[in-house]
CSV table of C-alpha atoms in Angstrom, one decimal:
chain,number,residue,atom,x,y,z
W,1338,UNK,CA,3.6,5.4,17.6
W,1339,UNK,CA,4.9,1.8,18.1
W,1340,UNK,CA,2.0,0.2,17.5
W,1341,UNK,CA,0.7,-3.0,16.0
W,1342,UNK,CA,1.6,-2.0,12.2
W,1343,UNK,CA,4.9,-1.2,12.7
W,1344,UNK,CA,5.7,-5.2,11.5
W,1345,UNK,CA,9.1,-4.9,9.3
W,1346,UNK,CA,11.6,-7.3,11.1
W,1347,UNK,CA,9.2,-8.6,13.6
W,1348,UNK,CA,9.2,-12.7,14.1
W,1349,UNK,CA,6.1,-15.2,14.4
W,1350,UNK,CA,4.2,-13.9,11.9
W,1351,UNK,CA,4.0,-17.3,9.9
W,1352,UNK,CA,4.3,-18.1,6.3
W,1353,UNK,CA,3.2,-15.1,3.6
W,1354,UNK,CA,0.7,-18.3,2.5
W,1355,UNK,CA,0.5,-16.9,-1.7
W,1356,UNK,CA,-3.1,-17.4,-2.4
W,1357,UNK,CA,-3.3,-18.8,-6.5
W,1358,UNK,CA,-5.2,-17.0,-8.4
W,1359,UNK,CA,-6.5,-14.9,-5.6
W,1360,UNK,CA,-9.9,-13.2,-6.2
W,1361,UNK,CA,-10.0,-9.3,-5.6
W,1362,UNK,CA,-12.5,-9.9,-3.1
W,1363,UNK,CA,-12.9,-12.8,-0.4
W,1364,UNK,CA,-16.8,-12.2,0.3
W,1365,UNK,CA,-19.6,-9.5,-0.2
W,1366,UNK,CA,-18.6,-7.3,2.4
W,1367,UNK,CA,-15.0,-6.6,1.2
W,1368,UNK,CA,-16.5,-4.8,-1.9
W,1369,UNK,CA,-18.8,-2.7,0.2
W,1370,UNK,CA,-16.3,-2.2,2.6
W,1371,UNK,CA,-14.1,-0.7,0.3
W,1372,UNK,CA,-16.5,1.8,-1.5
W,1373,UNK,CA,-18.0,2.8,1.4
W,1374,UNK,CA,-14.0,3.4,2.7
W,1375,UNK,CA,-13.3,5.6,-0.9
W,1376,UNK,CA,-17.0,7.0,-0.7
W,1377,UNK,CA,-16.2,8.3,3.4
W,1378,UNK,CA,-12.2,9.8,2.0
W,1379,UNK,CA,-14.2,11.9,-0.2
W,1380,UNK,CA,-15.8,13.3,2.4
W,1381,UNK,CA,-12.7,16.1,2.7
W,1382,UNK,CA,-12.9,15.8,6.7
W,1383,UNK,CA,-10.1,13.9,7.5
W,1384,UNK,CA,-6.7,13.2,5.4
W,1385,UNK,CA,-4.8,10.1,5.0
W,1386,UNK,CA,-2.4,10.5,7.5
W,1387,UNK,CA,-5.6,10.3,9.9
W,1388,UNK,CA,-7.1,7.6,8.3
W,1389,UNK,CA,-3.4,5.6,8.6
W,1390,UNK,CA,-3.2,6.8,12.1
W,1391,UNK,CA,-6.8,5.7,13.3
W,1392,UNK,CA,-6.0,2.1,11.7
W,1393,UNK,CA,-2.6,2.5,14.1
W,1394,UNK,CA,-4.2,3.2,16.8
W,1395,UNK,CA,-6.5,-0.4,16.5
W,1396,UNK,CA,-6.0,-2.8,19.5
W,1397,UNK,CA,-2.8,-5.0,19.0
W,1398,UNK,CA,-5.2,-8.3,19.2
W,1399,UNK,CA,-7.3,-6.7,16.6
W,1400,UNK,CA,-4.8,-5.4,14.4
W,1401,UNK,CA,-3.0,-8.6,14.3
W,1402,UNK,CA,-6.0,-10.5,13.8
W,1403,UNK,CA,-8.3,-9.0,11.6
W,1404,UNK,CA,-8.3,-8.9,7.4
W,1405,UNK,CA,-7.0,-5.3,6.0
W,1406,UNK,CA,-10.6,-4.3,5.1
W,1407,UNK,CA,-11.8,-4.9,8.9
W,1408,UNK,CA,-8.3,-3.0,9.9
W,1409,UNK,CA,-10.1,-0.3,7.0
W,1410,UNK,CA,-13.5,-0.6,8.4
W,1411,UNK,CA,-12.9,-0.5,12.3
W,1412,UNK,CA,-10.7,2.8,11.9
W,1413,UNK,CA,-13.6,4.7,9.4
W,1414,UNK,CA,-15.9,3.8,12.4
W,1415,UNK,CA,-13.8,6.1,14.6
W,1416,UNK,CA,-13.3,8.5,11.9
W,1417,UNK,CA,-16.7,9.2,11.5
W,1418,UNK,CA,-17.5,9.1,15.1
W,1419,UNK,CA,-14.9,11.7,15.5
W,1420,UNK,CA,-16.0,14.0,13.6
W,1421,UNK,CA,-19.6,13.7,14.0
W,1422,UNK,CA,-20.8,12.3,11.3
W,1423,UNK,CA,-22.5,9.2,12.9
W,1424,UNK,CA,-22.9,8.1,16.4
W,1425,UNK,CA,-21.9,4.9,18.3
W,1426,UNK,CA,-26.0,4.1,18.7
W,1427,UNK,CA,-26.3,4.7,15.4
W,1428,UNK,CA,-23.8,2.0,14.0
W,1429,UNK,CA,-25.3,-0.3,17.0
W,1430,UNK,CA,-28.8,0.3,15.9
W,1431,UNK,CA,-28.1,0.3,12.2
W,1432,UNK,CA,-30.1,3.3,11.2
W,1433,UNK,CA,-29.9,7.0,11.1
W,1434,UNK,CA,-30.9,8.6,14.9
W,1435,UNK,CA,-29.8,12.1,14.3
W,1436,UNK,CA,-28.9,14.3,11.0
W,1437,UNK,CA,-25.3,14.5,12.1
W,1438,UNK,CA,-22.2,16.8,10.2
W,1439,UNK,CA,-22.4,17.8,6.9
W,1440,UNK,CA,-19.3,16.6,4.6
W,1441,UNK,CA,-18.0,19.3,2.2
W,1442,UNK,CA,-18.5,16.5,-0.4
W,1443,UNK,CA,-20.7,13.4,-1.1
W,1444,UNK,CA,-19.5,11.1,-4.1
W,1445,UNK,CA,-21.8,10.3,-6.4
W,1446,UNK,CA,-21.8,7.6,-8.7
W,1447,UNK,CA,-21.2,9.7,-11.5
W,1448,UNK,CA,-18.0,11.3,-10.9
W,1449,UNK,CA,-16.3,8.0,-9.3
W,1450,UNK,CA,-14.1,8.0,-12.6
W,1451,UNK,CA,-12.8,11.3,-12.3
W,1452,UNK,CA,-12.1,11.1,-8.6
W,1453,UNK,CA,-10.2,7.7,-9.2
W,1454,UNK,CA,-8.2,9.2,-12.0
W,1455,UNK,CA,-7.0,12.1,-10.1
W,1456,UNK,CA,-6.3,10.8,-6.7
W,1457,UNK,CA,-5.0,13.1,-4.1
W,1458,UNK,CA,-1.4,14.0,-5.2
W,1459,UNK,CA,0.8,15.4,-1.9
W,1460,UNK,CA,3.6,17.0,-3.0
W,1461,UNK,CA,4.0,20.7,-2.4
W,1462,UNK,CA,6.4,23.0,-2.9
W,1463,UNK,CA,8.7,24.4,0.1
W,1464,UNK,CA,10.8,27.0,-0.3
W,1465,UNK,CA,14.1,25.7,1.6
W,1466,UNK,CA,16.3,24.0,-0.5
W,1467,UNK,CA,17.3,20.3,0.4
W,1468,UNK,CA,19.6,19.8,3.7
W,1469,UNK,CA,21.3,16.8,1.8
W,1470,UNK,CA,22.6,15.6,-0.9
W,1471,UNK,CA,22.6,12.3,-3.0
W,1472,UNK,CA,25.7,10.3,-1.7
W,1473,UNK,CA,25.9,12.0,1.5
W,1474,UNK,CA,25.9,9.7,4.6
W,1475,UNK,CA,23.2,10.4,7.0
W,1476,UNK,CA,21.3,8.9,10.4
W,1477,UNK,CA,18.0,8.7,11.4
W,1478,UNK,CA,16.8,10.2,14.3
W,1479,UNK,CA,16.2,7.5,17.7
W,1480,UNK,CA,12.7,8.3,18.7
W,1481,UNK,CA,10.0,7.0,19.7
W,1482,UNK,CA,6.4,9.6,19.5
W,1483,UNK,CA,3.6,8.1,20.8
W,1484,UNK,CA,2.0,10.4,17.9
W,1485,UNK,CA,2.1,9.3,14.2
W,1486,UNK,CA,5.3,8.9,11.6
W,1487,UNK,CA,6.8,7.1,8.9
W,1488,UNK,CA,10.0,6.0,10.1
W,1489,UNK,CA,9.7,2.4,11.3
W,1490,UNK,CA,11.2,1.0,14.8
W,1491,UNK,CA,13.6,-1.0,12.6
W,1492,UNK,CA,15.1,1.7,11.1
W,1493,UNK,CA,15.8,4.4,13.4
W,1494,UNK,CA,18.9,5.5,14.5
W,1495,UNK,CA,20.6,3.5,11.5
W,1496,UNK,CA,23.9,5.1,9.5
W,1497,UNK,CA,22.6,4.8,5.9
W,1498,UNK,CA,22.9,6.9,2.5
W,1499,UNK,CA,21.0,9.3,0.3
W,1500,UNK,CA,20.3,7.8,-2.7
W,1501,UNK,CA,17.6,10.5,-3.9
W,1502,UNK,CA,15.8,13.3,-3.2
W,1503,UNK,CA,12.2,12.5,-4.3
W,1504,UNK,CA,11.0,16.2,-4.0
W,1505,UNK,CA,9.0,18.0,-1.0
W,1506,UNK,CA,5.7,16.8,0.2
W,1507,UNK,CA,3.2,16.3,3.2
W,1508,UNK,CA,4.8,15.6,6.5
W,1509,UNK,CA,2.7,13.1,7.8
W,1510,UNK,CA,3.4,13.3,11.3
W,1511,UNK,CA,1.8,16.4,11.7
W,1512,UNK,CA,-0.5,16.5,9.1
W,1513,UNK,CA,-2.2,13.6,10.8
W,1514,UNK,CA,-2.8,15.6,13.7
W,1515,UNK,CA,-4.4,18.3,12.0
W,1516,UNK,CA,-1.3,20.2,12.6
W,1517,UNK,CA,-0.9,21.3,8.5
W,1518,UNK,CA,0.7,19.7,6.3
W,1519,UNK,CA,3.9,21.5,7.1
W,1520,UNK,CA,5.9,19.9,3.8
W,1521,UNK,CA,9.7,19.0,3.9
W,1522,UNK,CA,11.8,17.4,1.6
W,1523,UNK,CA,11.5,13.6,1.3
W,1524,UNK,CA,14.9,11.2,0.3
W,1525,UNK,CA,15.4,7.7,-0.7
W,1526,UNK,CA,17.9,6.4,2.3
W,1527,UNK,CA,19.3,3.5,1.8
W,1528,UNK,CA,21.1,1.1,4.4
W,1529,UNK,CA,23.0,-2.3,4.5
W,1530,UNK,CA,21.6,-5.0,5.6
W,1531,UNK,CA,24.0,-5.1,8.3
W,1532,UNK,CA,23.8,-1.9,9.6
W,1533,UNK,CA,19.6,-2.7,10.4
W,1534,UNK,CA,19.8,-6.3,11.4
W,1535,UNK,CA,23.7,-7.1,12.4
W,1536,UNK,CA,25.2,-10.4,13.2
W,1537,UNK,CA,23.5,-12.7,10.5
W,1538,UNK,CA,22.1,-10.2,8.1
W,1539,UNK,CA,22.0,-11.2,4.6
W,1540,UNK,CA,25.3,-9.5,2.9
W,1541,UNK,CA,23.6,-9.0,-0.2
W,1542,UNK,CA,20.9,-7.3,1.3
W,1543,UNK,CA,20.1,-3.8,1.0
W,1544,UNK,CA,16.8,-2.0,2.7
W,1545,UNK,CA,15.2,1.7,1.6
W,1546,UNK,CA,13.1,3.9,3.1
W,1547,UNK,CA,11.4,7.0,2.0
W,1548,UNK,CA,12.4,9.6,4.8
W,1549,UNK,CA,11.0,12.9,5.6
W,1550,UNK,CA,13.9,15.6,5.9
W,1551,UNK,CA,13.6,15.9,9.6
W,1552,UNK,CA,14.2,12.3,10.5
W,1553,UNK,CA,17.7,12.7,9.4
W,1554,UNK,CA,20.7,14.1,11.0
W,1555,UNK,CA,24.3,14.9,9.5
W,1556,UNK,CA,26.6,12.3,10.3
T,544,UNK,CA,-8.1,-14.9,4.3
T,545,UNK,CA,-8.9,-18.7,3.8
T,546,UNK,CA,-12.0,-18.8,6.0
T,547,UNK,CA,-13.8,-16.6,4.0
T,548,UNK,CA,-14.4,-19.2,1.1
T,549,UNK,CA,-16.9,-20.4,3.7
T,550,UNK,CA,-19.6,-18.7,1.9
T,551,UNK,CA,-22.7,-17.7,3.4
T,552,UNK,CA,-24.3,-20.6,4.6
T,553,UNK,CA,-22.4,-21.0,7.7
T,554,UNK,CA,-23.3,-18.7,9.8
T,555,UNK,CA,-24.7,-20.6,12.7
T,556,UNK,CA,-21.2,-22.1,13.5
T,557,UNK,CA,-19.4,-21.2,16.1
T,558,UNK,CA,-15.9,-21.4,16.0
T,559,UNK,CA,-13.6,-17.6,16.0
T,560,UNK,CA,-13.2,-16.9,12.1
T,561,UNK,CA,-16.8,-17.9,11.3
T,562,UNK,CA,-18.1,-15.0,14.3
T,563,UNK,CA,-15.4,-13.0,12.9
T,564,UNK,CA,-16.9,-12.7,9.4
T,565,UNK,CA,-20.2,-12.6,9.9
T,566,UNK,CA,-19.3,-9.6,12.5
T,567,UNK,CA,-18.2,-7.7,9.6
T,568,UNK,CA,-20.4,-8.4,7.5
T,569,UNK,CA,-23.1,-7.3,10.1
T,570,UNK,CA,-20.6,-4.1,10.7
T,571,UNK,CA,-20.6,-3.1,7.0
T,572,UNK,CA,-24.0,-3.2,6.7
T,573,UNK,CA,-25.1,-1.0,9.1
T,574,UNK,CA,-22.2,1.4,8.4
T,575,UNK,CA,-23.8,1.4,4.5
T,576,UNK,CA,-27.2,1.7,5.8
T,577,UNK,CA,-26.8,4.8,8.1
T,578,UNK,CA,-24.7,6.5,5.9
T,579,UNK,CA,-27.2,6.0,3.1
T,580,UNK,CA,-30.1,6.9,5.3
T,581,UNK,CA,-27.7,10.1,5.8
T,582,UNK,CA,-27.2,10.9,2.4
T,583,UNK,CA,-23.7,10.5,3.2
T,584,UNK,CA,-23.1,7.9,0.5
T,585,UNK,CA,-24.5,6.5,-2.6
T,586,UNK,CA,-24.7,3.5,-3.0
T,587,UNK,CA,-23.9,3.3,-6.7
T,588,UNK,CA,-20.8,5.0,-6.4
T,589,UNK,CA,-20.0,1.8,-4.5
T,590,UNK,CA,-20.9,-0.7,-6.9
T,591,UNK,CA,-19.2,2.0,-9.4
T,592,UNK,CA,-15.7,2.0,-7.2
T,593,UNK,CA,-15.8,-1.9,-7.5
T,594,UNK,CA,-16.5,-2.4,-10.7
T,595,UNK,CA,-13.3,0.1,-11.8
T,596,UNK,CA,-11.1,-2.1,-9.4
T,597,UNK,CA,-12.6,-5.6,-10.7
T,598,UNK,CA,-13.0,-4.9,-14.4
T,599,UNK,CA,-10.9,-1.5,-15.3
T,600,UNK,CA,-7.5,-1.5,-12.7
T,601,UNK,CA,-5.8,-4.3,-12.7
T,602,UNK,CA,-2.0,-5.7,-12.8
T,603,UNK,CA,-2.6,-6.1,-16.9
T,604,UNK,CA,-2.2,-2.0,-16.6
T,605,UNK,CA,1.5,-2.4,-15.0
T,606,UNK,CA,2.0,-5.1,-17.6
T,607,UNK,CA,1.5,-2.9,-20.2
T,608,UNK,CA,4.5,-0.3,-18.5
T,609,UNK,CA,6.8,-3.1,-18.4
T,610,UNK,CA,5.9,-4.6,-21.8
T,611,UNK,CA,6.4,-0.8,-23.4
T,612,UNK,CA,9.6,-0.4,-21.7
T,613,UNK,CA,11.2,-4.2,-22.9
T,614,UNK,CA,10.0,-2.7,-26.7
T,615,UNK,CA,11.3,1.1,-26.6
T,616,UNK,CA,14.5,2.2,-24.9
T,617,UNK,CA,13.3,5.7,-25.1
T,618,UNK,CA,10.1,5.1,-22.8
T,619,UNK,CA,12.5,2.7,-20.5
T,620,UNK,CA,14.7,6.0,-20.2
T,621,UNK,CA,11.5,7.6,-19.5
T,622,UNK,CA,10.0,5.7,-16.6
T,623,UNK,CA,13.2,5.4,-15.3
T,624,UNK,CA,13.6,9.4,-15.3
T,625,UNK,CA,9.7,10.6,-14.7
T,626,UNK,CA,7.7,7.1,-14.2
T,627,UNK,CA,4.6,8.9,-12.7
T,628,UNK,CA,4.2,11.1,-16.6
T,629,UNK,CA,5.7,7.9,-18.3
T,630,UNK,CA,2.8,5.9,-17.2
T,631,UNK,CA,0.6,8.7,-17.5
T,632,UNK,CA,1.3,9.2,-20.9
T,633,UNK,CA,-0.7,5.0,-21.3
T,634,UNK,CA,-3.2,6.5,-19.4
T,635,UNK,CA,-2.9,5.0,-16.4
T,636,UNK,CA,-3.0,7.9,-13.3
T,637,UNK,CA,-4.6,8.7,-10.2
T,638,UNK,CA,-5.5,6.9,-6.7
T,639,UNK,CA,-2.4,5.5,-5.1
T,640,UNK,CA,-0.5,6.1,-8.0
T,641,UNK,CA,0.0,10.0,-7.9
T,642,UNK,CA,4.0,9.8,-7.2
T,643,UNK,CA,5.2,6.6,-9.3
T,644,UNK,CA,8.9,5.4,-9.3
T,645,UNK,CA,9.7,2.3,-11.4
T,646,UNK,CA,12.4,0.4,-10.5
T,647,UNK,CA,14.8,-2.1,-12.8
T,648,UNK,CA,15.8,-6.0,-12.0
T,649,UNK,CA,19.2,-6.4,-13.5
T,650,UNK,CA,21.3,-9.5,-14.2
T,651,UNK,CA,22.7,-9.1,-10.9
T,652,UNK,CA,20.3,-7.2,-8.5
T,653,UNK,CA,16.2,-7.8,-7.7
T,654,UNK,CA,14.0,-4.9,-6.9
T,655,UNK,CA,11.2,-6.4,-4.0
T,656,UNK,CA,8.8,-3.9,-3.2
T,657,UNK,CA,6.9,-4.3,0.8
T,658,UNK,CA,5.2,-1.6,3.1
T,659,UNK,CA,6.1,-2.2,6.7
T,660,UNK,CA,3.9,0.0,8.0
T,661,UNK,CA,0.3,-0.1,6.7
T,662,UNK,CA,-0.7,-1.3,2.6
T,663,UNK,CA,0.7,1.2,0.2
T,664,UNK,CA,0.5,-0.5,-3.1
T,665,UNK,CA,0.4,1.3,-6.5
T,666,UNK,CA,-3.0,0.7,-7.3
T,667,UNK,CA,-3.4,2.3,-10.3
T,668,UNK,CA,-0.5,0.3,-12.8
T,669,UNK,CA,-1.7,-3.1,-10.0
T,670,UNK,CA,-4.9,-2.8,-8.4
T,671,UNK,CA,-6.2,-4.2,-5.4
T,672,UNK,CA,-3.9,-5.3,-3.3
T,673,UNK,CA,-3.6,-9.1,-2.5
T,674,UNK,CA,-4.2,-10.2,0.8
T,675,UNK,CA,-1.3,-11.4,1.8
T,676,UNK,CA,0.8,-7.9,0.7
T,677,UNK,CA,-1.2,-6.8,3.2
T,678,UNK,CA,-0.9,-9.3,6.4
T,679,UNK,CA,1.9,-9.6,8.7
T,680,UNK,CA,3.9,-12.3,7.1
T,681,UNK,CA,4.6,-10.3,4.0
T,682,UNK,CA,5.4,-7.4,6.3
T,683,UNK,CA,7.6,-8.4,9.0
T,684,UNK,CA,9.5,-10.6,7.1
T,685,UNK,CA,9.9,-9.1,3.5
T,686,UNK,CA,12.6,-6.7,5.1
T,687,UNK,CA,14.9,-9.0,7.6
T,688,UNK,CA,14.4,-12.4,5.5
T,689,UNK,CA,13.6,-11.5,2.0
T,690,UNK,CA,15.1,-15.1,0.2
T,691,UNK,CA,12.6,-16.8,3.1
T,692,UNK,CA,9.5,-14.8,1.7
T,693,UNK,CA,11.4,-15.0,-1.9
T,694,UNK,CA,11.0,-18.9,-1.4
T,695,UNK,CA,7.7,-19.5,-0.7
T,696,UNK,CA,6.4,-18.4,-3.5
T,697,UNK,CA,9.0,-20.5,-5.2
T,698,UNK,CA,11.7,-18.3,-6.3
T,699,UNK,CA,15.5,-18.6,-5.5
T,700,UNK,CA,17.7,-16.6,-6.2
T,701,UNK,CA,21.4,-16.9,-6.9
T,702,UNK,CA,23.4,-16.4,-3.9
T,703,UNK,CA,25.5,-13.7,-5.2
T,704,UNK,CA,22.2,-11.7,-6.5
T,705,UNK,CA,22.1,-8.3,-4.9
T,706,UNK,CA,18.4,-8.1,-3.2
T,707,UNK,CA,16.9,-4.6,-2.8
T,708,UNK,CA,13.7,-4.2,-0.7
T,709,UNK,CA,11.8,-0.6,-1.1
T,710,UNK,CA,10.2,-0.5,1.7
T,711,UNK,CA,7.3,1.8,0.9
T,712,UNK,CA,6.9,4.8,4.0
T,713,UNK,CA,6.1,7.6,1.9
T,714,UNK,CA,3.3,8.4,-1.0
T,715,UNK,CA,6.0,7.3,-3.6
T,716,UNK,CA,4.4,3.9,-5.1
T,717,UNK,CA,7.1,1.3,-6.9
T,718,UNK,CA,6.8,-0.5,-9.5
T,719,UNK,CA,9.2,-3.4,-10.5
T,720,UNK,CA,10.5,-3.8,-14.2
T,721,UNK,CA,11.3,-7.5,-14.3
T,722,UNK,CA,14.2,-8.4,-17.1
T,723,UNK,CA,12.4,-9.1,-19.7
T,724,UNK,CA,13.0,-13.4,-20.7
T,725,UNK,CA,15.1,-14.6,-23.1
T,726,UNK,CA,13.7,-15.9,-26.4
T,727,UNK,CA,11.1,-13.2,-26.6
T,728,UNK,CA,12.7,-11.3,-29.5
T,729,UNK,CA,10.2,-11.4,-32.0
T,730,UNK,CA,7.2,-10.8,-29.6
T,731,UNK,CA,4.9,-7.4,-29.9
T,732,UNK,CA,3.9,-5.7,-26.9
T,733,UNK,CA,0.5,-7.3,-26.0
T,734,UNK,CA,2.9,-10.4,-26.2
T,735,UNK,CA,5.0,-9.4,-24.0
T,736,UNK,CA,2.5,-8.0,-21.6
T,737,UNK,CA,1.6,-11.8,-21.2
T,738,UNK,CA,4.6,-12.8,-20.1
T,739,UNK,CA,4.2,-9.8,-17.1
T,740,UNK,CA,2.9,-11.3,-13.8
T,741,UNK,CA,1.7,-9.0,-11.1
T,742,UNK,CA,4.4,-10.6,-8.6
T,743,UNK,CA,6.9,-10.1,-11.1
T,744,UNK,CA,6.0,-6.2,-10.8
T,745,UNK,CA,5.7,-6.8,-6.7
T,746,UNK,CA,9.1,-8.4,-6.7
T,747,UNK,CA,8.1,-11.9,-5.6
T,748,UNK,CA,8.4,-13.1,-9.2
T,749,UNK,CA,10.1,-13.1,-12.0
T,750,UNK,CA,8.3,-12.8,-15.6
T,751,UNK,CA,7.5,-15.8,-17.4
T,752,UNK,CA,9.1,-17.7,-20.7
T,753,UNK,CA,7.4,-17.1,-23.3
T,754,UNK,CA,6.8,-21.0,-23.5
T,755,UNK,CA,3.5,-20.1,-21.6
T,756,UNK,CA,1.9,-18.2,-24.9
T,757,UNK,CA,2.7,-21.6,-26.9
């Protein structure tokens, strides 16, 4: 979707502001926040590409606005309205009103370690062999889903080159839909500078993306 | 987030950020409590979730990478080949660092690492995220005017240096291997890691001179 995330190229955003010595967390509720986000994903009800999608779909005043554990926190509330795990009267009255879905897991603080340490790798194997090759010349595909992807406004429809192929994994776009995860090869593309911004670009400039096979077409 | 040092003890004013925080902070809370009253969550895999990320998963993890790779050509080779089982072998796997790729500044071309579209960061050779990798400065402008981001956190670059910006869309997490400073010959590998700063691994730094350990 072109929504509020999709920022690469965009203008008026303001200085990036480097914070020194930054703390990991700005106040109390950052740390909660971010358990309770990790604690929720363990759940097994919803994947990734969900989650990124639900924070997609925030309003453009709220994305824009809000701190990356609000964006977090706003999208698990719709997550775990949607699939019935609290209700909207519940998070408004701040207790428990009715027993609700049962998640396939609950994380306990006992096996946070091993959860962290394994993460939830995505590749998986297909049995195609890749469409492309590194070197060969390709260009992305002009759309414009009102769905989720991974290839950003800025570069589609751009001539660029296939630098690697990173392997097969997850396609995103429909596996945050609940469609599967309906794997495809995934390749490093590469493009000039010139060939995403034009007139002005800076000539030394080059820009990658990591591009699921069926954004690209032959050139 | 710069309103945030506010604290606590302003919560009767007014003004938007002020409402803004304590909104969340009211949000969070109620989102903890009903889940808890659920038995959806436990709360001490929460404080056990922060405490990895504030005391166990940090940038000096990535330093270590880099540091190992300046010392032993073999394990440079390595992570340049297979960087998610080279940095597996220190130890260092798991959450948002399951597909790793590590890429090398040379003499003539920086690595800057941004994702456009949301926050992917490899947290398990970094960490948390800063705040600003994650606000719209960083990612609107990181991929149109990287010497403009480049020079507000004070580094220039040669006109003639080749910038490369890895624009993270996919579940592949990058790491940059800054070139490791001159004068640092004789330095072992917790030395080095010193030297290793987690911009310089972002892209928005370089590493230090090893002046700073004297």
């Amino acid at each position: 979707m072109n929504g509020p995330h999709d920022l690469g190229g965009q203008h008026g955003m303001g200085p990036v502001a480097p914070e020194p010595n930054e703390p990991y967390f700005h106040a109390e509720w950052e740390k909660r926040a971010l358990g309770v986000t990790l604690s929720c994903g363990a759940f097994g009800a919803w994947t990734i590409d969900e989650s990124r999608h639900a924070r997609e779909n925030l309003a453009p005043e709220t994305y824009l606005s809000a701190s990356y554990y609000e964006i977090w926190t706003r999208a698990l509330e719709t997550l775990l309205k949607r699939h019935g795990f609290v209700t909207q009267a519940e998070l408004d009255g701040g207790h428990m009103l009715e027993k609700g879905a049962a998640p396939k897991r609950v994380l306990k603080a006992e096996m946070v370690p091993g959860v962290l340490a394994k993460g939830g790798p995505c590749d998986r194997p297909v049995d195609q062999r890749p469409g492309f090759v590194v070197g060969e010349r390709v260009r992305t595909k002009n759309f414009n889903p009102t769905t989720h992807t991974r290839l950003p406004r800025y570069a589609r429809a751009k001539v660029g080159t296939i630098e690697a192929v990173q392997g097969s994994f997850v396609f995103p776009d429909d596996n945050a839909h609940g469609r599967g995860e309906s794997a495809q090869w995934l390749y490093t593309v590469v493009f000039d500078g010139g060939e995403i911004w034009g007139e002005g670009a800076d000539p030394t400039l080059t820009v990658s993306i990591d591009a699921w096979e069926s954004y690209l077409e032959h050139v | 987030m710069s309103e945030h040092h506010h604290g606590h003890d302003h919560h009767d004013h007014d003004h938007h950020h002020d409402n803004h925080f304590t909104d969340m902070e009211a949000r969070v809370k109620a989102l903890e409590t009903v889940l808890t009253e659920k038995g959806l969550i436990d709360p001490a895999a929460i404080d056990a979730i922060v405490e990895t990320y504030e005391t166990k998963i940090g940038p000096r993890n990535g330093a270590r990478v880099v540091a190992k790779a300046w010392s032993d050509a073999e394990f440079a080779d390595w992570l340049k080949r297979d960087a998610t089982a080279a940095i597996a072998s220190l130890g260092y796997t798991g959450r948002q660092g399951e597909h790793m790729r590590a890429v090398f500044n040379t003499a003539d071309t920086h690595n800057l690492v941004v994702c456009t579209l949301c926050s992917c960061y490899p947290w398990s050779v970094l960490g948390l995220p800063p705040v600003w990798y994650k606000a719209p400065p960083y990612r609107s402008r990181a991929v149109i005017d990287p010497r403009g981001v480049l020079a507000e956190f004070g580094l220039t670059l040669s006109d003639e240096t080749r910038i490369r910006v890895w624009d993270s869309t996919a579940e592949l997490r990058y790491l940059v291997v800054p070139v490791r400073p001159a004068g640092t010959d004789g330095l072992d590998e917790e030395q080095l890691a010193d030297l290793v700063t987690r911009d310089a691994m972002i892209g928005t730094g370089l590493a230090l001179s090893p002046e700073v350990l004297r």
